[in-house]
CSV table of C-alpha atoms in Angstrom, one decimal:
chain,number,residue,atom,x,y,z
A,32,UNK,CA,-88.1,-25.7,-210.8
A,33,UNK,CA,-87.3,-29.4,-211.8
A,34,UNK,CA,-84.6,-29.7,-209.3
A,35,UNK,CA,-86.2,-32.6,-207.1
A,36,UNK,CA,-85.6,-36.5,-208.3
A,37,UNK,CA,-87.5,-37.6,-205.1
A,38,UNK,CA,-90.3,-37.1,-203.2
A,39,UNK,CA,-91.9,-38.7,-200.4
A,40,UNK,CA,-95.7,-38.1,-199.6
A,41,UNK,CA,-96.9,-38.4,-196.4
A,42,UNK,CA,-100.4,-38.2,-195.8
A,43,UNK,CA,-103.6,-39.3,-193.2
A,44,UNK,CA,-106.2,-40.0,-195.8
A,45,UNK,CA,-106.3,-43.5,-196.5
A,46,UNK,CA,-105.2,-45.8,-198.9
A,47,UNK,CA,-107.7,-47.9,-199.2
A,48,UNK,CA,-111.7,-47.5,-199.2
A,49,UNK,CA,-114.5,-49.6,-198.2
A,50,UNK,CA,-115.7,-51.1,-201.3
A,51,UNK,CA,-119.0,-53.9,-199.8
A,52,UNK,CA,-118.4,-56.3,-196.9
A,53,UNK,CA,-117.2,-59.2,-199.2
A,54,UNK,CA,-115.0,-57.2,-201.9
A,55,UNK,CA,-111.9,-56.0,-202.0
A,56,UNK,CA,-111.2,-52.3,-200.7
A,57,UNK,CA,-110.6,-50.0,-203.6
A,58,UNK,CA,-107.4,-48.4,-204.3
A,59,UNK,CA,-107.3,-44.6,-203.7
A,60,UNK,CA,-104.8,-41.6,-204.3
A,61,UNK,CA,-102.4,-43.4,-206.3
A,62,UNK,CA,-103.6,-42.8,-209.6
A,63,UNK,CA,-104.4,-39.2,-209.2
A,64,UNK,CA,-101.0,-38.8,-207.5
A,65,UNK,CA,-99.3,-40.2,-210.5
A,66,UNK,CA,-101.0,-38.3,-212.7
A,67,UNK,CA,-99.5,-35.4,-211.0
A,68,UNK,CA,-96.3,-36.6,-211.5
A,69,UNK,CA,-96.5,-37.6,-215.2
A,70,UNK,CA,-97.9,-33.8,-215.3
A,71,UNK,CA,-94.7,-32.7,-213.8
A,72,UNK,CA,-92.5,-34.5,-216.2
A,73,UNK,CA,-94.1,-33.4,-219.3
A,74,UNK,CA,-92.8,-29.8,-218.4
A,75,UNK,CA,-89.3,-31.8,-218.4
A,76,UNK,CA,-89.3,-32.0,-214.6
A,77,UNK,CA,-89.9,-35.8,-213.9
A,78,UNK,CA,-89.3,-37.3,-210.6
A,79,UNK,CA,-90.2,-40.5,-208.4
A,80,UNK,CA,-92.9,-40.2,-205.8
A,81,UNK,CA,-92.8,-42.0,-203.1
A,82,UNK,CA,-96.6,-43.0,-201.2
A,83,UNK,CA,-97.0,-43.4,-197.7
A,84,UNK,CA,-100.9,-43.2,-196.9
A,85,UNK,CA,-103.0,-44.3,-193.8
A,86,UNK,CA,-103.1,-48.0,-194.4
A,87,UNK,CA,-105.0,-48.7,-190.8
A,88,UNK,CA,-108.3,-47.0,-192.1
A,89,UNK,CA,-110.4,-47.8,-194.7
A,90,UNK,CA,-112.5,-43.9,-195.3
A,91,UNK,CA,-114.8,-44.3,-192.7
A,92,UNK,CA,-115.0,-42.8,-189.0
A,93,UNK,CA,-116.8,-45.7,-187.4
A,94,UNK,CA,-114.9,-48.8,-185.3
A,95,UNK,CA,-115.0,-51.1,-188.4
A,96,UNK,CA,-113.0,-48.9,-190.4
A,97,UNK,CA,-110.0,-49.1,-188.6
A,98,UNK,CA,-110.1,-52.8,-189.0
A,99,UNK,CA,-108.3,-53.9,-192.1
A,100,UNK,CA,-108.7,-57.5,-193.3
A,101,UNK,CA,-105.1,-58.2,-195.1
A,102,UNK,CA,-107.4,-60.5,-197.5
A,103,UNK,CA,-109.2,-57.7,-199.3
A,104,UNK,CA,-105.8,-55.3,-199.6
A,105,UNK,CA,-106.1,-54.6,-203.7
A,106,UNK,CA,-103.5,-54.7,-206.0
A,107,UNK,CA,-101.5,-51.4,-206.6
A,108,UNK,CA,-100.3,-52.1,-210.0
A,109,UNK,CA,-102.6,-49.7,-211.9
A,110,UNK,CA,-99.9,-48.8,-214.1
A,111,UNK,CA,-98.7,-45.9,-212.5
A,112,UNK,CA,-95.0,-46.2,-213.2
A,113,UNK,CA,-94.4,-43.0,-211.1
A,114,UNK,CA,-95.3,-43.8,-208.2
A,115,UNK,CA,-94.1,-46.7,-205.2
A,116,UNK,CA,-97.0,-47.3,-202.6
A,117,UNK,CA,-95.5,-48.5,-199.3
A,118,UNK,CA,-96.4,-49.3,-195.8
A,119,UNK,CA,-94.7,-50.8,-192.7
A,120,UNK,CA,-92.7,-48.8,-189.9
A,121,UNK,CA,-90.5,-49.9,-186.9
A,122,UNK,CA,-92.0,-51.5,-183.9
A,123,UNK,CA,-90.9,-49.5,-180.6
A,124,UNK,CA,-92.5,-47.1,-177.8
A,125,UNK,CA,-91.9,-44.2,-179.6
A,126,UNK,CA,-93.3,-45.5,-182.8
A,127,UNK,CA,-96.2,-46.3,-181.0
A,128,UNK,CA,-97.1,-43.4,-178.9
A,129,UNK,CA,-96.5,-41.3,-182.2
A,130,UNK,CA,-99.2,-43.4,-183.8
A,131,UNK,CA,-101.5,-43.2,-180.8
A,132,UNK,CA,-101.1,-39.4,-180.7
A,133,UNK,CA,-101.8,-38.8,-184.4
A,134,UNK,CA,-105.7,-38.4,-184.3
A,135,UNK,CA,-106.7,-40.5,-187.3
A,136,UNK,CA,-104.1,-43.0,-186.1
A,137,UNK,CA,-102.2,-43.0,-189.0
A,138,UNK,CA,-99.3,-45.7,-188.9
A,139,UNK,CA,-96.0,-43.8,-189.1
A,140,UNK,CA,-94.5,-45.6,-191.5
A,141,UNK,CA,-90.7,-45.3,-193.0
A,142,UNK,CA,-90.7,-42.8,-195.9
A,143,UNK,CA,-87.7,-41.0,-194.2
A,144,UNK,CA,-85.8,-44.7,-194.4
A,145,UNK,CA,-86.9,-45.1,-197.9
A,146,UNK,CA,-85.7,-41.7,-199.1
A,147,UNK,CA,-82.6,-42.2,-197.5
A,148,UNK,CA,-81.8,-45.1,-199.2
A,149,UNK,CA,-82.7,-43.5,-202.2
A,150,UNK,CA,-80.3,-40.9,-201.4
A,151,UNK,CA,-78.1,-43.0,-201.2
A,152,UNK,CA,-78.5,-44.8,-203.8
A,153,UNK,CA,-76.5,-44.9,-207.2
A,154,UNK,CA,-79.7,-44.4,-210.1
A,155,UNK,CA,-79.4,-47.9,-211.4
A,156,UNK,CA,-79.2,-49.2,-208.0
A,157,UNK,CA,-82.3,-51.2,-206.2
A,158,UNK,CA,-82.7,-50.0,-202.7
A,159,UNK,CA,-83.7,-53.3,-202.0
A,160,UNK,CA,-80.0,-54.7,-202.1
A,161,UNK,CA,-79.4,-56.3,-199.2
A,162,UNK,CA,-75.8,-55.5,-199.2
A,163,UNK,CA,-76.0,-51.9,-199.4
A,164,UNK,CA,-79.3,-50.7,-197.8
A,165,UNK,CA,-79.7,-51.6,-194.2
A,166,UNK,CA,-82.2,-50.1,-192.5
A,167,UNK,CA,-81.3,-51.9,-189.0
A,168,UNK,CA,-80.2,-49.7,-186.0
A,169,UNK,CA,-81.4,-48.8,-182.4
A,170,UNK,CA,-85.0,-47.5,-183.3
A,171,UNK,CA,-85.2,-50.2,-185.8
A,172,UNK,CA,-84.6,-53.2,-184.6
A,173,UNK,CA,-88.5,-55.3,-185.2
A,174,UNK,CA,-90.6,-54.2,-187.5
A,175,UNK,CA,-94.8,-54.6,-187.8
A,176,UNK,CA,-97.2,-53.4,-190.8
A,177,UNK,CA,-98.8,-50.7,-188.4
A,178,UNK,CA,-102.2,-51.6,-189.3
A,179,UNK,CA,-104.9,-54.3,-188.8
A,180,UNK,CA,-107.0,-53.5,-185.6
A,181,UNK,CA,-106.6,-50.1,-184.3
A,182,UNK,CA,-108.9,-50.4,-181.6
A,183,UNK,CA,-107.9,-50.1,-178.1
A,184,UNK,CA,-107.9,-52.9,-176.1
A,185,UNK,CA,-108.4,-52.7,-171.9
A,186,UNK,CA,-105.1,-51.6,-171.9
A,187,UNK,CA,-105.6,-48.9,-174.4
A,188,UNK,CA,-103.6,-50.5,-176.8
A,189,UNK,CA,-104.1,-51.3,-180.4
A,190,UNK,CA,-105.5,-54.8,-181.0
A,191,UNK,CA,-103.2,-55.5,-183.6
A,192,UNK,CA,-100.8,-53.6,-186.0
A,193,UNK,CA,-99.6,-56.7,-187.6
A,194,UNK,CA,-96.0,-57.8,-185.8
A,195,UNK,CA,-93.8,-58.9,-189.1
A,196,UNK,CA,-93.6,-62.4,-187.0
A,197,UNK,CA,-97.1,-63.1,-187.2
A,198,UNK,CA,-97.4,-62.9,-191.0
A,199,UNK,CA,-97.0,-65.7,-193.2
A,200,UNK,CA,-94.8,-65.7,-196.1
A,201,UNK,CA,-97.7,-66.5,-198.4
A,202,UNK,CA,-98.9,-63.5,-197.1
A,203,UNK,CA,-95.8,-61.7,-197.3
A,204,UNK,CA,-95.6,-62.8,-200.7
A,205,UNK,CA,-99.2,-61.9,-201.7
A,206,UNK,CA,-98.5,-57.8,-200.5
A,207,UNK,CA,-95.3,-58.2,-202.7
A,208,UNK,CA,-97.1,-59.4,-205.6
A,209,UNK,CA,-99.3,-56.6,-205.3
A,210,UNK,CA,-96.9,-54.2,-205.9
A,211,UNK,CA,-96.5,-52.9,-202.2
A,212,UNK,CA,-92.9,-52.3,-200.3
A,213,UNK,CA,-92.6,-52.5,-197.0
A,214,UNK,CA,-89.5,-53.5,-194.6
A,215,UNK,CA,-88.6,-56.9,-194.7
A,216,UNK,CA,-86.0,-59.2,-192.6
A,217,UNK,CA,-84.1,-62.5,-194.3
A,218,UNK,CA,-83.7,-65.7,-192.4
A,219,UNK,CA,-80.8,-66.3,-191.4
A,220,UNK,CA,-79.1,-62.4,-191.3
A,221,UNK,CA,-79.6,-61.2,-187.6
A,222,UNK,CA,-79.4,-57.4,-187.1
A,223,UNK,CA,-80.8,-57.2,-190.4
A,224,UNK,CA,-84.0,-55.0,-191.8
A,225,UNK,CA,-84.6,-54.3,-195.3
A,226,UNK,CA,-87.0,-52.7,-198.1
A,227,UNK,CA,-88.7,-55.3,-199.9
A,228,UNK,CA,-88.0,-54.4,-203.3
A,229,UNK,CA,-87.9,-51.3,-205.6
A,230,UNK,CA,-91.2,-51.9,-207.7
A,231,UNK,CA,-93.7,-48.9,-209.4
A,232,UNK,CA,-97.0,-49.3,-209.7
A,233,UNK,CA,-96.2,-50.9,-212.9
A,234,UNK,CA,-95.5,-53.9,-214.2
A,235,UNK,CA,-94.3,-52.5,-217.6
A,236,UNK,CA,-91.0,-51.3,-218.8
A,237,UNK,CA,-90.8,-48.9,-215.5
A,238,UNK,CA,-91.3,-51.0,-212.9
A,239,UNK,CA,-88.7,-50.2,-210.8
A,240,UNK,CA,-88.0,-47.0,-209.0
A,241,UNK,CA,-84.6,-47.6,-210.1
A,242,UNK,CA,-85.5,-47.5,-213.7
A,243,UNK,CA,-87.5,-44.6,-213.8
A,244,UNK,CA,-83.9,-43.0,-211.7
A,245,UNK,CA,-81.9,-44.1,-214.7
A,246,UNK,CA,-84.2,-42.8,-217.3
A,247,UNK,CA,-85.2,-39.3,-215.4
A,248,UNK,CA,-81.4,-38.7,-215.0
A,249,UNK,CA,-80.7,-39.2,-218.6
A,250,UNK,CA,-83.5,-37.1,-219.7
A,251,UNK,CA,-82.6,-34.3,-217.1
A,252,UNK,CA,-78.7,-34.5,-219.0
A,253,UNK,CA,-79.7,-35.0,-222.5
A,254,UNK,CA,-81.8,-31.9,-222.1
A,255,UNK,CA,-79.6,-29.8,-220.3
A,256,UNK,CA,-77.2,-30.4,-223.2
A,257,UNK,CA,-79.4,-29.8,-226.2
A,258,UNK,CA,-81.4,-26.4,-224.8
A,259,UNK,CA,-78.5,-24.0,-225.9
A,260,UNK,CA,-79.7,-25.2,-229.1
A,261,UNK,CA,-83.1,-23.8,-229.3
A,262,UNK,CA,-83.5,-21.4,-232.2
A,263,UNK,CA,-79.5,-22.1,-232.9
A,264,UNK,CA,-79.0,-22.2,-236.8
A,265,UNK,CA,-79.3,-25.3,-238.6
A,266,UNK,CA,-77.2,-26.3,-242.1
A,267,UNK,CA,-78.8,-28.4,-244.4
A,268,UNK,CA,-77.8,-30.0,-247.1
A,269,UNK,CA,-78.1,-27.6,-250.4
A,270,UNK,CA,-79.1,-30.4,-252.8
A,271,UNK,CA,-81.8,-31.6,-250.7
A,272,UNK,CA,-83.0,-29.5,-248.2
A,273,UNK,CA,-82.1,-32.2,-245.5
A,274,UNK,CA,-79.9,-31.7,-242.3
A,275,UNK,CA,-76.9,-31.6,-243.2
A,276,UNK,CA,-74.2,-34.6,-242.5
A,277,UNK,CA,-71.7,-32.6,-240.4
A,278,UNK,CA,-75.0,-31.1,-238.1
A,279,UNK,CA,-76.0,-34.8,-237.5
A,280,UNK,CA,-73.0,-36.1,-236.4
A,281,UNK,CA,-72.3,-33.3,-233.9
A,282,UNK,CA,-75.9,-33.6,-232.6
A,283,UNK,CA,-75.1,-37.7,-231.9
A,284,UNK,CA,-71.6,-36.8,-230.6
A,285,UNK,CA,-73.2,-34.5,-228.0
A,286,UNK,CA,-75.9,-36.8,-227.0
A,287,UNK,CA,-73.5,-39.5,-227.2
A,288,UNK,CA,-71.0,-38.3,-224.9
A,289,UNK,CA,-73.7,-37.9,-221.9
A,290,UNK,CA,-75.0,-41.5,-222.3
A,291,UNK,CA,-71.3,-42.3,-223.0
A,292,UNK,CA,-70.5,-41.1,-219.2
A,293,UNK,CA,-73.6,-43.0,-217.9
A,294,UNK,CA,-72.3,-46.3,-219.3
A,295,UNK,CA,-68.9,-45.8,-217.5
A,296,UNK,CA,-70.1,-44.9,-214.3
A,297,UNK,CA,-72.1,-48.6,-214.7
A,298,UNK,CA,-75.5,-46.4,-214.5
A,299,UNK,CA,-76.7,-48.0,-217.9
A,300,UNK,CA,-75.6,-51.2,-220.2
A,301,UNK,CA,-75.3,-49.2,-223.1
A,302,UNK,CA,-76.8,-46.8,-225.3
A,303,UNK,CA,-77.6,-45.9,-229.5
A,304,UNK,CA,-78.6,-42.7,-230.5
A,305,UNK,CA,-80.6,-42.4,-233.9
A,306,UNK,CA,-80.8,-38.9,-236.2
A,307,UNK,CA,-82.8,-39.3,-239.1
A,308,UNK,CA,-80.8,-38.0,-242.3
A,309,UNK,CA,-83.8,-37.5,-244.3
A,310,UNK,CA,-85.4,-34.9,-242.2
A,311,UNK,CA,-86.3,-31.5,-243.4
A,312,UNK,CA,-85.9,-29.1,-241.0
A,313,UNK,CA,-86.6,-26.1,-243.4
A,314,UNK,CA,-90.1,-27.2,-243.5
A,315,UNK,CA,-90.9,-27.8,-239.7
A,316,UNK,CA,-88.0,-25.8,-238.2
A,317,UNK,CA,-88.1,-28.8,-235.9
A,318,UNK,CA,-84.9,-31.2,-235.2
A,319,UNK,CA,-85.7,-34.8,-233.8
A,320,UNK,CA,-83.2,-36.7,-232.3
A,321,UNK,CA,-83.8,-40.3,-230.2
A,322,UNK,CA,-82.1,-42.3,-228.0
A,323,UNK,CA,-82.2,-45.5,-226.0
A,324,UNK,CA,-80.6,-47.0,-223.3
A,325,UNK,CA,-80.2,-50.6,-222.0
A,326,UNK,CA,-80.8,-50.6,-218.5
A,327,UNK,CA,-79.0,-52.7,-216.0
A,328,UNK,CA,-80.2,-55.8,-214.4
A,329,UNK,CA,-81.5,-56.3,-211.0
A,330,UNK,CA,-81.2,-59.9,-209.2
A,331,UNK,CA,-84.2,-59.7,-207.8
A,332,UNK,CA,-84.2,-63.7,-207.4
A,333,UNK,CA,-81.4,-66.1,-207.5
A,334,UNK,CA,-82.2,-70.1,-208.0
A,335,UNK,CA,-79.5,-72.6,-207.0
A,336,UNK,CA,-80.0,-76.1,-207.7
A,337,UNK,CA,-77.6,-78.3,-205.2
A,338,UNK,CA,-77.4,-82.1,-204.4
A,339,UNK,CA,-74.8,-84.7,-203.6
A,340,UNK,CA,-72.8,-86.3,-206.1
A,341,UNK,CA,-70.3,-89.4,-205.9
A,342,UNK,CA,-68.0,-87.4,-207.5
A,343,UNK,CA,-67.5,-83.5,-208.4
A,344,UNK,CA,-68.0,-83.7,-212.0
């Protein structure tokens, strides 16, 4: 019915597939999962989906498959502004066993974490900020990928799910680059685990999950405002057959004052609203109003330059 901002998807079929020895896998699900959701918001119900797909298996049933070479992990940005592929779960014995006992081994992962911040979350607020979104506590304390070599050793352990330790920050970097999230920790903060950042499948104006938030909530508003209008009467201008003046500035007053409240809660930077004058609704009974908003900016980096000085000038 449109009511659901978020949703997380949770699934055993894998994320990437086998595409040659030397090539890189190919990406799978994400496009036809964001096609769903772009389905879903042209019949005004848009939300933010969430991906969490078996990243330990690459489509096949043999041994090899459920090795994953980190070097051939494809780029998600396929421009699917929807949708936020991630990967990575808590390290612990109960992570583990869960893992074990799931029969494709799918990694767990940390949807639940990442919807909770989400919940959380104010719309224009990137549940990557380390201030605010925490993931650290008694389950989640280290933190591994959950994938690399899923088969068992002597022990009947997994080979390797890829401890966060043992990667390197070029690597690290790399997944990032790709457009993945996963849980990350920050030198120098102890009892710390975070989400890497908030990024789409996109590199485009929606990039951010937080973005797409701000957007969907002002659509969800604007609409819920202007649908007591449908097939409501419409003055227009006797000399000239266009809208008439007094019909317009109530329409941009009542779109205004949503955007208006959305700018004072610090959700968006500001806002214009834009009624053509010279429209005739007599001859296409239709009325067209726009609207943009100026998102809010996300610190995603900070550079500091620093050095010593004779004097503090």
């Amino acid at each position: 019915g449109g009511m659901i901002s978020q949703i997380g998807v949770w699934t055993e079929q894998p994320l990437w597939k086998l595409n040659g020895d030397a090539d890189k896998y190919n990406l799978n699900l994400v496009k036809g999962i964001n096609d769903k959701a772009v389905s879903l918001a042209e019949l005004n119900q848009p939300l933010s989906i969430i991906l969490s797909a078996h990243a330990g298996n690459t489509g096949g049933g043999t041994e090899e498959a459920k090795k994953v070479d980190l070097n051939k992990i494809p780029t998600a940005i396929c421009e699917a502004s929807r949708t936020s592929v991630i990967f990575g779960q808590a390290r612990n014995e109960q992570i583990s066993t869960m893992q074990m006992r799931n029969p494709q081994l799918t990694p767990v992962g940390f949807v639940g974490a990442v919807l909770g911040a989400l919940a959380k979350a104010n719309v224009q607020e990137s549940i990557a900020w380390v201030r605010q979104f925490n993931l650290f506590d008694d389950d989640f304390q280290e933190i591994e990928l959950g994938f690399g070599d899923l088969t068992l050793d002597a022990e009947g352990e997994f080979i390797s799910t890829n401890l966060y330790e043992s990667l390197s920050p070029v690597l690290l970097d790399e997944l990032d680059d790709k457009g993945y999230v996963f849980p990350i920790k920050y030198s120098g903060r102890q009892n710390g685990v975070y989400i890497s950042k908030d990024q789409t499948c996109s590199v485009g104006d929606y990039r951010t999950i937080a973005r797409n938030r701000t957007i969907n909530k002002s659509r969800r508003a604007v609409r819920e405002a202007l649908l007591p209008y449908v097939n409501s009467p419409l003055m227009v201008n006797p000399s000239t057959g266009y809208l008439a003046t007094s019909k317009i500035t109530a329409f941009k007053n009542l779109v205004g004052e949503i955007l208006s409240k959305m700018q004072a809660a610090q959700e968006i930077s500001g806002y214009a609203v834009t009624i053509d004058a010279n429209q005739n609704v007599l001859v296409d009974d239709t009325l067209r109003i726009s609207y943009v908003i100026v998102p809010v900016g996300v610190a995603v980096r900070i550079y500091v330059e620093e050095g010593l000085s004779l004097t503090a000038k």
